[in-house]
């Protein structure tokens, strides 16, 4: 079984973590491609190399020396190398870099050295061929990754060397310049590699045993999700669950490659398996919620107008919202009313213009805005076509004194989303978790 394994910053933060990575890579013959982030934090008060490199570049921009920061970074690499008895000439790399640390050096090239050097050390440690991302992750003139060229370059390197390491997070523009992805972009590099070689599994190794069923800052020790479909993952991620870089999903979802999120510090845990079609086994627990997520600070704009032409009025109102770039999350409809749920902050003061335009155009009997709303989503493929689920959820929230301001169910019945007061946000998540997920 061919696997691409991507290790995040905390998995490669120091020599001890390198040892864990090696044990994992050696445990399965099929792990032939590895992608690494730059060394991350070793403890709470430590710094990610990527952050230090960005900081260094900011110093350069303002004409302040970043020699101290560069020295800290150099030491981190030397420490890892020496502790593992490796030979890679880190000093020579920094000797080459130092004279170039001036305003002419682009931020992308400088920051990419975090992944590059972490990758150099890891490749030597594992005995894998180092393949520079600048040679295989190829951006087009439009700044997007050219998938076709990238896939064929990765495939060629893999076929030539058999076991390869690609540093994450960067690639090359057509003119030869290095280009970074957005933060967390090594997830994308890993996904590209998995798609390029048509891997069976894309493993994403991090420091938690999979995606958690709810935010651990709100729910005490939530269980990890064992299996989740790509569609459920999308709902959870959209509603605020922090998972992978969003652009890393499509390249593996499309060809049907399974994505497995694992914990480098607990390789015995199976982690979360994300697949397209889940075969349910009957003896699985009777949980019908896969995960719970939510976001705060929405507004509900409500229009009431007796005897109105609902669809005509709604169309005009939507046009107004569109004009002010308001993203409508939900619409609720009644006979003589409709309401929109939209994020408060991006609207800013244009809410006053929206209200004025609505007043003028749809001439409502009543027009109200209610701010301070949170949306909480219960997501679960097993909710589909099962009667009584929403009733149970609403009852649990009601029994616990959570007042529901809006209700929405995805047309695919994959999620039920309730709007509650911001003050009830955490309580709603806890009630749903404790009642139906935990
Ligand atoms: N090192 C980069 C970051 O911290 C990229 C990554 O880790 O994926 O964002």
PDB file of C-alpha atoms and ligand atoms in Angstrom, residues 6 8-9 37-38 48 50-51 115 168-169 182-187, ligand 1:
ATOM      1  CA  UNK A   6       3.394  14.581   5.772  1.00  0.00           C
ATOM      2  CA  UNK A   8       3.867  19.029  10.611  1.00  0.00           C
ATOM      3  CA  UNK A   9       6.153  21.437  12.483  1.00  0.00           C
ATOM      4  CA  UNK A  37       7.167  21.362   7.523  1.00  0.00           C
ATOM      5  CA  UNK A  38       9.821  23.552   9.124  1.00  0.00           C
ATOM      6  CA  UNK A  48       8.273  28.052  15.046  1.00  0.00           C
ATOM      7  CA  UNK A  50       8.697  29.867  10.076  1.00  0.00           C
ATOM      8  CA  UNK A  51       7.644  32.626  12.489  1.00  0.00           C
ATOM      9  CA  UNK A 115      11.298  23.725   5.236  1.00  0.00           C
ATOM     10  CA  UNK A 168       6.565  21.485   2.158  1.00  0.00           C
ATOM     11  CA  UNK A 169       5.135  24.983   1.854  1.00  0.00           C
ATOM     12  CA  UNK A 182      -0.275  30.340   2.556  1.00  0.00           C
ATOM     13  CA  UNK A 183       0.437  29.321   6.152  1.00  0.00           C
ATOM     14  CA  UNK A 184       0.053  25.617   6.810  1.00  0.00           C
ATOM     15  CA  UNK A 185       0.766  24.983   3.134  1.00  0.00           C
ATOM     16  CA  UNK A 186       2.817  21.822   3.653  1.00  0.00           C
ATOM     17  CA  UNK A 187      -0.551  20.062   3.811  1.00  0.00           C
TER      18      UNK A 187
HETATM   19  N1  LIG B   1       5.882  26.090   8.212  1.00  0.00           N
HETATM   20  C1  LIG B   1       4.761  26.679   7.567  1.00  0.00           C
HETATM   21  C2  LIG B   1       3.806  27.303   8.567  1.00  0.00           C
HETATM   22  O1  LIG B   1       4.062  27.309   9.731  1.00  0.00           O
HETATM   23  C3  LIG B   1       4.064  25.740   6.652  1.00  0.00           C
HETATM   24  C4  LIG B   1       3.521  24.504   7.314  1.00  0.00           C
HETATM   25  O2  LIG B   1       3.860  24.184   8.446  1.00  0.00           O
HETATM   26  O3  LIG B   1       2.729  23.822   6.692  1.00  0.00           O
HETATM   27  O4  LIG B   1       2.799  27.806   8.196  1.00  0.00           O
END
